[in-house]
Short mmCIF file of the N, C-alpha and C atoms (twelve columns), coordinates in Angstrom:
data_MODEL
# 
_entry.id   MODEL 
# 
loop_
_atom_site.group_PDB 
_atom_site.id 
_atom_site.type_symbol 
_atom_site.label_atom_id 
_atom_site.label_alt_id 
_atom_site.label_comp_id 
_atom_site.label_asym_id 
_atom_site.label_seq_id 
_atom_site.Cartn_x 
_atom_site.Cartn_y 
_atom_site.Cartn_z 
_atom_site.pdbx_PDB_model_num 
ATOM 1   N N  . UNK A 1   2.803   -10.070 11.847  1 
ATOM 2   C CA . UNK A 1   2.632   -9.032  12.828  1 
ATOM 3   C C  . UNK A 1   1.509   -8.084  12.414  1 
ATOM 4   N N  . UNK A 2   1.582   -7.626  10.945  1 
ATOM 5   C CA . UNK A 2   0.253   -6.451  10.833  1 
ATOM 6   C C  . UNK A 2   -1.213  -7.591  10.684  1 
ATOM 7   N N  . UNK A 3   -0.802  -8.869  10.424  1 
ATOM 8   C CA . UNK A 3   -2.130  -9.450  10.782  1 
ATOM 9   C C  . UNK A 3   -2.411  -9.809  12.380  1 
ATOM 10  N N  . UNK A 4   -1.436  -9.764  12.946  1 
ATOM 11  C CA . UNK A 4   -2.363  -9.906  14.572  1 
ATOM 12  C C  . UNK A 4   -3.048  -7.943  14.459  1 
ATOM 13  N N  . UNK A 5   -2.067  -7.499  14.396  1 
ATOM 14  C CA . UNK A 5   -2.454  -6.412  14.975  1 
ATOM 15  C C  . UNK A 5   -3.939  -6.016  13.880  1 
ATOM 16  N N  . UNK A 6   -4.569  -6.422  12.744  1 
ATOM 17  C CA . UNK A 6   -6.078  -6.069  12.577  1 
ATOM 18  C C  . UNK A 6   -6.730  -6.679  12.966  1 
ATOM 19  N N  . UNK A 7   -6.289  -8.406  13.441  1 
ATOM 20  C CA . UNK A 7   -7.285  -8.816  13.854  1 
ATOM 21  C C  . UNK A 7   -7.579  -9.005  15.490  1 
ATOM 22  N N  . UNK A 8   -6.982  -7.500  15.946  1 
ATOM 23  C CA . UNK A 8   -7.568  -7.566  17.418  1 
ATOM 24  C C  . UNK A 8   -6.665  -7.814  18.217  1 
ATOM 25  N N  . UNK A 9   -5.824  -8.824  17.933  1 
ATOM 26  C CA . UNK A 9   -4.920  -9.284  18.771  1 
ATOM 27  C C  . UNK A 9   -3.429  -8.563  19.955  1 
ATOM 28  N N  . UNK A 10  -3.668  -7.336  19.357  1 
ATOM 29  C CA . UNK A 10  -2.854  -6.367  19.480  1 
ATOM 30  C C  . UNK A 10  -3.431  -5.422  20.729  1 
ATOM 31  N N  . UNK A 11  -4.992  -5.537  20.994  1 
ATOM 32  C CA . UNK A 11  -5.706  -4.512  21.836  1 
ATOM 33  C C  . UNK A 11  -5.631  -5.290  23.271  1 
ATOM 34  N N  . UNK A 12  -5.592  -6.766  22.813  1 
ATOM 35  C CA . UNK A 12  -5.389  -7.724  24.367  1 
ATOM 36  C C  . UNK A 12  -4.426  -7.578  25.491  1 
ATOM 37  N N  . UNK A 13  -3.020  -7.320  24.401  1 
ATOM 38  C CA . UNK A 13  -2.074  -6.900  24.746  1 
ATOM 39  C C  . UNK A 13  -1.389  -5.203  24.743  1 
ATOM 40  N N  . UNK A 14  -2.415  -4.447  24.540  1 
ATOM 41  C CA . UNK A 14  -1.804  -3.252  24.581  1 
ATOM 42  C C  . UNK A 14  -0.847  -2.862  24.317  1 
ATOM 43  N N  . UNK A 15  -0.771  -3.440  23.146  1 
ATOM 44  C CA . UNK A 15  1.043   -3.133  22.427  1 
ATOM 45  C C  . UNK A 15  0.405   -1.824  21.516  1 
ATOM 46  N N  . UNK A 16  0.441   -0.399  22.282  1 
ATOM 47  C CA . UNK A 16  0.664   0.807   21.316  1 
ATOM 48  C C  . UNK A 16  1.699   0.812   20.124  1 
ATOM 49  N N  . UNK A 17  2.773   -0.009  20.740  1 
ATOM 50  C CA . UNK A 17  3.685   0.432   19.895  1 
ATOM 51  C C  . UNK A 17  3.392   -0.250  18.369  1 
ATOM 52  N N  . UNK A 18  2.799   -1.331  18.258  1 
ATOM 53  C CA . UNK A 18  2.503   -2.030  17.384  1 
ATOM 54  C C  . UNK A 18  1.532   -1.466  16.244  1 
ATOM 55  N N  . UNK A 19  0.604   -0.209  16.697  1 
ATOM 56  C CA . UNK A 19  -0.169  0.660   16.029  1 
ATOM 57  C C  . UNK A 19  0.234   0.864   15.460  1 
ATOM 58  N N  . UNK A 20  1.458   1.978   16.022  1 
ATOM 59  C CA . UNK A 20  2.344   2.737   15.236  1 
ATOM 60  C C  . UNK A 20  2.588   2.379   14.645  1 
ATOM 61  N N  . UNK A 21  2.886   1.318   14.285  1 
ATOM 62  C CA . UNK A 21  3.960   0.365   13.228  1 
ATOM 63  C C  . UNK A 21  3.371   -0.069  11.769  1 
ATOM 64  N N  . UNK A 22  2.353   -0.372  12.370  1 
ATOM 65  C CA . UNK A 22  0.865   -0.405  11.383  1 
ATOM 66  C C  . UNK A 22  0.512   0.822   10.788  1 
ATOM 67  N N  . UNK A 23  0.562   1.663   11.167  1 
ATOM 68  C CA . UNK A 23  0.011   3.186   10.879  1 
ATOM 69  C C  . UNK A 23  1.363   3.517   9.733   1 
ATOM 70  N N  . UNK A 24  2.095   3.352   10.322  1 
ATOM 71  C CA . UNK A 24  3.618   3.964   9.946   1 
ATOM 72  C C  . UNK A 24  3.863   3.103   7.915   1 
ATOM 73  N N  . UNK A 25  3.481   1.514   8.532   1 
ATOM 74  C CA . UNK A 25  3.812   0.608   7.267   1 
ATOM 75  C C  . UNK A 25  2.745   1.180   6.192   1 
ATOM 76  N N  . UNK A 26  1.432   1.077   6.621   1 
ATOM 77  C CA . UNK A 26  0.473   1.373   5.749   1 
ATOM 78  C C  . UNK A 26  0.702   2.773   5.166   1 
ATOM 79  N N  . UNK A 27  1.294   4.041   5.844   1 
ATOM 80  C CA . UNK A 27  1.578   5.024   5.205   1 
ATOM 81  C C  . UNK A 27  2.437   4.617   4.372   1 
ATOM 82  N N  . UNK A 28  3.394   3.926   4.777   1 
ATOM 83  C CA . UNK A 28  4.919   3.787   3.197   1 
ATOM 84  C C  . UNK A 28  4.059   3.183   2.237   1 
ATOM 85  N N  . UNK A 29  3.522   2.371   2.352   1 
ATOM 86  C CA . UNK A 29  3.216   1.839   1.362   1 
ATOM 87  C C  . UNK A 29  1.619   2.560   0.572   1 
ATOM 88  N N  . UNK A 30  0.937   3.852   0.927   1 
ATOM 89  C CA . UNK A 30  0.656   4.656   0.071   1 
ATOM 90  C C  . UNK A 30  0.775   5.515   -0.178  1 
ATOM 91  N N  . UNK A 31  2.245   5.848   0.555   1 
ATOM 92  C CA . UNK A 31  3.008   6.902   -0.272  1 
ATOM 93  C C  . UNK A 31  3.499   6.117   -1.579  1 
ATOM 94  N N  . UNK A 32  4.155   4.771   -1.490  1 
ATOM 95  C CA . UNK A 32  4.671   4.145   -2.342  1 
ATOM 96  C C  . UNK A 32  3.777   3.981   -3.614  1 
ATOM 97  N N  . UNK A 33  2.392   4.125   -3.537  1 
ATOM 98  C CA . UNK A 33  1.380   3.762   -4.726  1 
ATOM 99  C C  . UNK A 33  1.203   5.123   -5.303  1 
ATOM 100 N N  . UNK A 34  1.512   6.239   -4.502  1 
ATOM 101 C CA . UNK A 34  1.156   7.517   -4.929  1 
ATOM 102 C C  . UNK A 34  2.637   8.406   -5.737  1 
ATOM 103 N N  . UNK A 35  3.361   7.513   -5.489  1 
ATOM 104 C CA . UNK A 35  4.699   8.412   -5.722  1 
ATOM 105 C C  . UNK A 35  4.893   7.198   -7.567  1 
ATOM 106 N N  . UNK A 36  4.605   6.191   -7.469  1 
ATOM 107 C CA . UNK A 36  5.005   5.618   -8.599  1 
ATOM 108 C C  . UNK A 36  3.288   6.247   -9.693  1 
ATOM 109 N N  . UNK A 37  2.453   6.082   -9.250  1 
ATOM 110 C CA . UNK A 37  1.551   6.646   -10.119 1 
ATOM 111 C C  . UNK A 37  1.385   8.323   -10.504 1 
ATOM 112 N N  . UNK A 38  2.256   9.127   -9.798  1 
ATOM 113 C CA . UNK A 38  2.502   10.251  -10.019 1 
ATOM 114 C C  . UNK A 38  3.974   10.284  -11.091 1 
ATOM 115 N N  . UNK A 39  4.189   9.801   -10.931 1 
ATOM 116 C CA . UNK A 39  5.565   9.050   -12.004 1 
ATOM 117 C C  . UNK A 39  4.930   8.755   -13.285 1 
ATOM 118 N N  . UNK A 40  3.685   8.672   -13.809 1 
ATOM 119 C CA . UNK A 40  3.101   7.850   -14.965 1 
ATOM 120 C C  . UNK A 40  3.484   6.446   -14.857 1 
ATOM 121 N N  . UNK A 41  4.258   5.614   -14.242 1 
ATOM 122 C CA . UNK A 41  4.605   4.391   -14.346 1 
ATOM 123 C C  . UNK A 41  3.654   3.436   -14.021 1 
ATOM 124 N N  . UNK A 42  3.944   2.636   -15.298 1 
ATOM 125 C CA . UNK A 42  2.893   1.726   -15.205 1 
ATOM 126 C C  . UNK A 42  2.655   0.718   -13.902 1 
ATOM 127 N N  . UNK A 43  1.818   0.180   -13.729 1 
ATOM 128 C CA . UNK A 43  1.301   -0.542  -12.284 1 
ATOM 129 C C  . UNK A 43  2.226   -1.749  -11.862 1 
ATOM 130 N N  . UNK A 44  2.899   -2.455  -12.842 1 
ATOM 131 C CA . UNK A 44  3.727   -3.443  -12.575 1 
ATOM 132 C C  . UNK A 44  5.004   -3.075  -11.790 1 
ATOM 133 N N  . UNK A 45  5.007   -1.891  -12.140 1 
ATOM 134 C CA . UNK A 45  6.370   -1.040  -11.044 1 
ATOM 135 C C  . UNK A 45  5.607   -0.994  -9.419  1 
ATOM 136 N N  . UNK A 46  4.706   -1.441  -9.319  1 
ATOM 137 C CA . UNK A 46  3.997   -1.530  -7.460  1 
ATOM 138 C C  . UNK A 46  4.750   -2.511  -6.960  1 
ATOM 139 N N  . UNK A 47  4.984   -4.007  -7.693  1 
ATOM 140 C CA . UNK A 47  5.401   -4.962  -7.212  1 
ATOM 141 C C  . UNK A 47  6.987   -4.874  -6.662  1 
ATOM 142 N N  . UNK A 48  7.851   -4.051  -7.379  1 
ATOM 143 C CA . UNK A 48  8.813   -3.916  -6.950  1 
ATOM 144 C C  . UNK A 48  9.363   -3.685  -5.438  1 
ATOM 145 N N  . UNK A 49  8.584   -1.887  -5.558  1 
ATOM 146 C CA . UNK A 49  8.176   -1.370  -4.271  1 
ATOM 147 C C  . UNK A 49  7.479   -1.892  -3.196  1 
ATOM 148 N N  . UNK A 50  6.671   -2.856  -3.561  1 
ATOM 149 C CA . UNK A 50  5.887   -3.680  -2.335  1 
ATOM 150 C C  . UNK A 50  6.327   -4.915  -1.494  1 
ATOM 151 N N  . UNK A 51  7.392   -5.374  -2.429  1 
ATOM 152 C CA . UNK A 51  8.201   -6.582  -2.061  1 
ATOM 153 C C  . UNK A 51  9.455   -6.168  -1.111  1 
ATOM 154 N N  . UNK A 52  9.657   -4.758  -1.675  1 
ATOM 155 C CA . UNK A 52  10.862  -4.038  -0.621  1 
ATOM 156 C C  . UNK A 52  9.991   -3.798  0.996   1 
ATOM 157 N N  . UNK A 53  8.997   -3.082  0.690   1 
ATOM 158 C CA . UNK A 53  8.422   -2.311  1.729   1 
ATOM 159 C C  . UNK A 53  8.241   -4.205  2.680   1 
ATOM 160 N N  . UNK A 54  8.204   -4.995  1.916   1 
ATOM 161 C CA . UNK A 54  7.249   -6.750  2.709   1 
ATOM 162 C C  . UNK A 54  9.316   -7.008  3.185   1 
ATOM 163 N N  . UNK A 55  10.032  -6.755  2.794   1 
ATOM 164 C CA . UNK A 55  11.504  -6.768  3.497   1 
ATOM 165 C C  . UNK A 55  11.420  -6.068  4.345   1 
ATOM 166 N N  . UNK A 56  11.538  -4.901  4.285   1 
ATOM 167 C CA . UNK A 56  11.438  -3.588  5.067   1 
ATOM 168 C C  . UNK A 56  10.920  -4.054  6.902   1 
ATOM 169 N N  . UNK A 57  9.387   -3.993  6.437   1 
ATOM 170 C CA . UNK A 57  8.380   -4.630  7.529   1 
ATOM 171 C C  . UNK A 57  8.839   -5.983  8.082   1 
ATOM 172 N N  . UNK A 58  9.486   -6.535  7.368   1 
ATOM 173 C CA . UNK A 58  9.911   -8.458  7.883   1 
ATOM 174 C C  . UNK A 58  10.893  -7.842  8.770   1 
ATOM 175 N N  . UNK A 59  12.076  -6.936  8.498   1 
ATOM 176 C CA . UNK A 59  12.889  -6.988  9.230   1 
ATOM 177 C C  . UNK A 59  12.886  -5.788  10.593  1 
ATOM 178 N N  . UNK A 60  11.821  -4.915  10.171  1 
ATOM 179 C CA . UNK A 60  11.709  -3.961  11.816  1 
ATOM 180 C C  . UNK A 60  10.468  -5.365  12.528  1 
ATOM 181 N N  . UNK A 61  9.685   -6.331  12.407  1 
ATOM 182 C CA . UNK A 61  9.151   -7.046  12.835  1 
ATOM 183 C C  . UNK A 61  9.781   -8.049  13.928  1 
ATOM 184 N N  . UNK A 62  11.772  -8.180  13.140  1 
ATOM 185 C CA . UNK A 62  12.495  -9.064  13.847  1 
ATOM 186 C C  . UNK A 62  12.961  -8.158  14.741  1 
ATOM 187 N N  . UNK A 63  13.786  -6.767  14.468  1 
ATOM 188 C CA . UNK A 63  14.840  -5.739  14.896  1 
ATOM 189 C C  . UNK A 63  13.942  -5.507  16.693  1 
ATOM 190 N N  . UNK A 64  12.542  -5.178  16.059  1 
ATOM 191 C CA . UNK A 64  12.084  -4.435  17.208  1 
ATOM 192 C C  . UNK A 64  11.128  -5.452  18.389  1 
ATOM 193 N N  . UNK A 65  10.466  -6.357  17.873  1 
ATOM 194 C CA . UNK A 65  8.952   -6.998  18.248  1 
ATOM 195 C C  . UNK A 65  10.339  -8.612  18.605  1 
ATOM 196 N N  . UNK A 66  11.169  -9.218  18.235  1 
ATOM 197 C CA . UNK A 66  11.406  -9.992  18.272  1 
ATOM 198 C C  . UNK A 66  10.995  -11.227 16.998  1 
ATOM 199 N N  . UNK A 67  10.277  -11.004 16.155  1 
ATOM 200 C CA . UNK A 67  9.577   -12.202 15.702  1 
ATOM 201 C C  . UNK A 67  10.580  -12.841 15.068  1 
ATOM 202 N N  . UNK A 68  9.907   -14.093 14.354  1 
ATOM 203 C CA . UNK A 68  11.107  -14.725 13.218  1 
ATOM 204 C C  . UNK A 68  11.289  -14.020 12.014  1 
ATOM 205 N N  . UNK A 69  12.587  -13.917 11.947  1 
ATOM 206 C CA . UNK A 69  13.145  -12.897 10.722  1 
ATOM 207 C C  . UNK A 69  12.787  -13.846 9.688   1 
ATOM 208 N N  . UNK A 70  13.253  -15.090 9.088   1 
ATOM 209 C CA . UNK A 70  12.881  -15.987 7.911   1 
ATOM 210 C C  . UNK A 70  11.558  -16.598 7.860   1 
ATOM 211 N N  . UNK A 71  10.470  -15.769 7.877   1 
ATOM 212 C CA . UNK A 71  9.044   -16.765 8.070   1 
ATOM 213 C C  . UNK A 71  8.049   -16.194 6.630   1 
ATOM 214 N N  . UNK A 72  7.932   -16.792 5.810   1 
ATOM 215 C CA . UNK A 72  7.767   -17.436 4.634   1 
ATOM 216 C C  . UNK A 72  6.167   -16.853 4.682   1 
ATOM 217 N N  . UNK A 73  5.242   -17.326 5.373   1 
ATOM 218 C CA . UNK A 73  3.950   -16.822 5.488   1 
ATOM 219 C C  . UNK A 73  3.590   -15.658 5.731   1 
ATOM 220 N N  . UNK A 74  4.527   -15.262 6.921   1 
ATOM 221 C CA . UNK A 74  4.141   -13.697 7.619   1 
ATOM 222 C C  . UNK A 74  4.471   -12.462 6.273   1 
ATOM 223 N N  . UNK A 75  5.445   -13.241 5.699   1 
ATOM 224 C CA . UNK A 75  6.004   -12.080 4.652   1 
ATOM 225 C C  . UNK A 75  5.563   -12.159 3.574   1 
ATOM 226 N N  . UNK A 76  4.713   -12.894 3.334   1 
ATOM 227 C CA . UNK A 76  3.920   -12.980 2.269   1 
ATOM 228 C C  . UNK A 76  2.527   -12.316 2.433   1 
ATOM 229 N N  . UNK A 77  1.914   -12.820 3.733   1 
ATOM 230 C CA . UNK A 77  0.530   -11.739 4.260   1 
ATOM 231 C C  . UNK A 77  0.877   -10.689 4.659   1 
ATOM 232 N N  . UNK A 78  1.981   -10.098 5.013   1 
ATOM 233 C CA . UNK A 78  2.466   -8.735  5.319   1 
ATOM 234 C C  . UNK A 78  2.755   -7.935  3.564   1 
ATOM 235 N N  . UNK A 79  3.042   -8.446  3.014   1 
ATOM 236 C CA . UNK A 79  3.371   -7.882  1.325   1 
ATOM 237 C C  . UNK A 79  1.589   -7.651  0.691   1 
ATOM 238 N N  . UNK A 80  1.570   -9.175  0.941   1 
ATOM 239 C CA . UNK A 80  -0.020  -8.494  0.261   1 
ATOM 240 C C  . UNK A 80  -1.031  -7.349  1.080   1 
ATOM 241 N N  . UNK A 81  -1.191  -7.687  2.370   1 
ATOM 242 C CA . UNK A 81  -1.840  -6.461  2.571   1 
ATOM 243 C C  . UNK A 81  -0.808  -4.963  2.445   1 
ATOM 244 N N  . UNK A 82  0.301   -4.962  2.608   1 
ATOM 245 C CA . UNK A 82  0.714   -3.592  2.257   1 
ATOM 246 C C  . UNK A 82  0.883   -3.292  0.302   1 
ATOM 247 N N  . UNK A 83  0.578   -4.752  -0.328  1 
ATOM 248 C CA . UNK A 83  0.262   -4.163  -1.505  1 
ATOM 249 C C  . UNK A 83  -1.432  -3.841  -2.075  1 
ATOM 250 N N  . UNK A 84  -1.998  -4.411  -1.191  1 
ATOM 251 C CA . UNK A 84  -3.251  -4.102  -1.504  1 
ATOM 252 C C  . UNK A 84  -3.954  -2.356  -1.171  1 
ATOM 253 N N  . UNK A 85  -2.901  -2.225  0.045   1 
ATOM 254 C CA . UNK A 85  -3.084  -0.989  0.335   1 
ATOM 255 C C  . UNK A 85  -2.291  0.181   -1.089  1 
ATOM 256 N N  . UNK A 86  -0.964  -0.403  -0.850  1 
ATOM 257 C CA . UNK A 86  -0.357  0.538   -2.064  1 
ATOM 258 C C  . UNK A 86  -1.544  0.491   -3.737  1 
ATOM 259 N N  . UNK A 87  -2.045  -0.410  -3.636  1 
ATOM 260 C CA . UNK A 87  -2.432  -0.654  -5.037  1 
ATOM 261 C C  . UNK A 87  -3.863  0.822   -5.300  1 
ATOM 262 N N  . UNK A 88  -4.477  0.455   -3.696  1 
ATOM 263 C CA . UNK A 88  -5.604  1.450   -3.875  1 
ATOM 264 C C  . UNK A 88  -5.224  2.977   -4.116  1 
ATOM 265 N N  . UNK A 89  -3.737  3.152   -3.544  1 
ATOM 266 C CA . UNK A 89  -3.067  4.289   -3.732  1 
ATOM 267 C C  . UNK A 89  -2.876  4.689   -5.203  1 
ATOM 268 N N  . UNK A 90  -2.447  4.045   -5.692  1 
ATOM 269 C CA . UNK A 90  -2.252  4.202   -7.194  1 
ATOM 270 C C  . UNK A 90  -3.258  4.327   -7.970  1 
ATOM 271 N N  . UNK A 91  -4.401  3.775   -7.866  1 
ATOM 272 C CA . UNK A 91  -5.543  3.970   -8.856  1 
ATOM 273 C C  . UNK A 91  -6.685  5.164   -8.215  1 
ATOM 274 N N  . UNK A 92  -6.521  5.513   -7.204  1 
ATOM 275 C CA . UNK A 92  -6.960  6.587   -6.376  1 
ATOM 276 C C  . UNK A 92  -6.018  7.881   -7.250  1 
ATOM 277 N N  . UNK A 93  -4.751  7.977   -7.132  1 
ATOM 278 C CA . UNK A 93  -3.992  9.042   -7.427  1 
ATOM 279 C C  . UNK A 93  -4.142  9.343   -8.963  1 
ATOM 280 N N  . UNK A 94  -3.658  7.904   -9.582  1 
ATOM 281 C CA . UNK A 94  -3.892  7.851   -11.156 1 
ATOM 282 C C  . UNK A 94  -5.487  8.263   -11.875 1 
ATOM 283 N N  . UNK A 95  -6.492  8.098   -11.032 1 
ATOM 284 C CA . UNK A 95  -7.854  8.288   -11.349 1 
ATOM 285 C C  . UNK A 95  -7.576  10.233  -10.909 1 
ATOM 286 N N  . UNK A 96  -7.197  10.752  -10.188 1 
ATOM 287 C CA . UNK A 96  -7.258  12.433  -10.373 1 
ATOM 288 C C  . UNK A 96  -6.410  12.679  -11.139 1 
ATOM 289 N N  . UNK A 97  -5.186  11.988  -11.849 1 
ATOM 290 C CA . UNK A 97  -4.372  12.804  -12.795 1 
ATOM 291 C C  . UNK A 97  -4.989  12.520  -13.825 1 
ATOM 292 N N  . UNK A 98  -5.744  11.291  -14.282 1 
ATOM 293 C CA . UNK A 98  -6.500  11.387  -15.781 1 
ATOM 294 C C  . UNK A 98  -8.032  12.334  -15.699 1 
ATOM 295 N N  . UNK A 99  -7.904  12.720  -14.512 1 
ATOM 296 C CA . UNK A 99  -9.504  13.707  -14.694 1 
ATOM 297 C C  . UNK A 99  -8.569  14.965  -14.799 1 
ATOM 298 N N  . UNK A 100 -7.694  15.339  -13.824 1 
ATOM 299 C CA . UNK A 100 -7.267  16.801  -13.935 1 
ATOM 300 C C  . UNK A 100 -6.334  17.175  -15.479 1 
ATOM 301 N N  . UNK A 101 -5.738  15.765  -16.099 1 
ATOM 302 C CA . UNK A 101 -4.660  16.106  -17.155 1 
ATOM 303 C C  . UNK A 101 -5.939  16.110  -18.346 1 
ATOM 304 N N  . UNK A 102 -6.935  15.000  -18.768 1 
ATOM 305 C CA . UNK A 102 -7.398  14.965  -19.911 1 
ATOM 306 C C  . UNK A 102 -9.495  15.175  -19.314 1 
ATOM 307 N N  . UNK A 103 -9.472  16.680  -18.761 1 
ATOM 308 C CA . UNK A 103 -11.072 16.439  -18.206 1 
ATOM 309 C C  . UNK A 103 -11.894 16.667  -19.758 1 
ATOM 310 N N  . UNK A 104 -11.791 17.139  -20.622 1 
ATOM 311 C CA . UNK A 104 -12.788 16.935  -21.534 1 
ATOM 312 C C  . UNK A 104 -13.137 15.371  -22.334 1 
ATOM 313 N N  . UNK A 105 -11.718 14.298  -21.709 1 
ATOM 314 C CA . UNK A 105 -11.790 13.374  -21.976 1 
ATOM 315 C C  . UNK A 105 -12.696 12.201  -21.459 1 
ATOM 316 N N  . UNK A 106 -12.277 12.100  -19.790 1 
ATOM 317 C CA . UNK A 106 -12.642 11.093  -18.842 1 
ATOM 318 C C  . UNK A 106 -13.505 12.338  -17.646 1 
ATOM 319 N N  . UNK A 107 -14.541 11.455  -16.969 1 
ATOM 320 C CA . UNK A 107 -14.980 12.005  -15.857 1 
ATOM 321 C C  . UNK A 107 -14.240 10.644  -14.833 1 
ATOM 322 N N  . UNK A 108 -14.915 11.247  -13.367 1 
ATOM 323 C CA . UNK A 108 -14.529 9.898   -12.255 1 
ATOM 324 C C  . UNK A 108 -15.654 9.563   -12.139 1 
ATOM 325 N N  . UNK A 109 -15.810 8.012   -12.465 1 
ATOM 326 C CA . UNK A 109 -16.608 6.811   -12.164 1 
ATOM 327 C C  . UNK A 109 -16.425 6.327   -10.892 1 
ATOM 328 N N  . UNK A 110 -15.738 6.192   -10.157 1 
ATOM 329 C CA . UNK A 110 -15.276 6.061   -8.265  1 
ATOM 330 C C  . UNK A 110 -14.749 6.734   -8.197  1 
ATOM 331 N N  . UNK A 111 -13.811 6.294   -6.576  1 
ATOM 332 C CA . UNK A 111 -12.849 6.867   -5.987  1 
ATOM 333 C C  . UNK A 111 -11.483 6.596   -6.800  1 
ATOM 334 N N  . UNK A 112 -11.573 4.875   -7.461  1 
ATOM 335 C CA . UNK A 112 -10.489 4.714   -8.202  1 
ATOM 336 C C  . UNK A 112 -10.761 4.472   -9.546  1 
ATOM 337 N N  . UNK A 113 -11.621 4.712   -10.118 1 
ATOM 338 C CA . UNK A 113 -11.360 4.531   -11.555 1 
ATOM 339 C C  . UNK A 113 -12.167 5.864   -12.097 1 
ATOM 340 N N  . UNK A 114 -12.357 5.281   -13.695 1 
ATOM 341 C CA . UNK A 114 -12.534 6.785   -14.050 1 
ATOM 342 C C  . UNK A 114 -13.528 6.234   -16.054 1 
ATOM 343 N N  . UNK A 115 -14.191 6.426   -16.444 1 
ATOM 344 C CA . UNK A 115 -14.644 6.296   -17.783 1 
ATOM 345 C C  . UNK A 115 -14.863 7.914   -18.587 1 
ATOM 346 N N  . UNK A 116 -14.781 7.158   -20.186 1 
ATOM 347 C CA . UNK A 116 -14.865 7.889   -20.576 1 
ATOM 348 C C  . UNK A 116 -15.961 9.155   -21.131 1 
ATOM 349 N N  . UNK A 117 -16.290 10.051  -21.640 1 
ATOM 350 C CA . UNK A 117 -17.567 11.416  -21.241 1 
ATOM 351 C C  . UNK A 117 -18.193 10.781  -22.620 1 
ATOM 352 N N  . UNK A 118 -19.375 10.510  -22.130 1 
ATOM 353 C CA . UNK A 118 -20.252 10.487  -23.105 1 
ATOM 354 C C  . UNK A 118 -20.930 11.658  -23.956 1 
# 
């Protein structure tokens, strides 16, 4: 379902509601990257949270839209893009707590990472 709805498929049919849904998932899931990297916890704790949020999404996909609740693919491309999203969350958030906690240490090298001050 969140792959019809980026790739267009969603505007044919004027399913607003399907935005929302998209809008709504992609927020949990960087709140979810921002709340475990504000935690100090290390990054392997994303997978947890991302596999819930890829349940989560599988089952308002069946509850509301109708789709197939047991479909193996959808919930696998629905997990990864809401972990790819959570992931940028985390190294986005984690990159301002190592500039604001240790700044004589690290400057920011991007948006998500960060090296150390020469």
């Amino acid at each position: 379902m969140l792959l019809d709805i980026l790739s267009g498929h969603i505007f044919a049919n004027k399913a607003y509601g399907e935005i929302v849904f998209l809008v709504l998932c992609m927020g949990a899931a960087w709140m979810t990257g921002r709340s475990i990297a504000s935690d100090w916890k290390p990054v392997w704790n994303l997978a947890l949270g991302v596999v819930g949020l890829g349940f989560a999404a599988r089952f308002l996909h069946f509850a509301l839209y109708q789709a197939q609740f047991l479909s193996f693919d959808r919930f696998l491309l629905d997990t990864l893009l809401l972990g790819v999203v959570a992931y940028v969350s985390y190294r986005f958030t984690r990159t301002n707590q190592m500039i604001r906690q240790y700044p004589w240490l690290y400057e920011k090298a991007s948006l998500i990472g960060w090296r150390t001050k020469s």
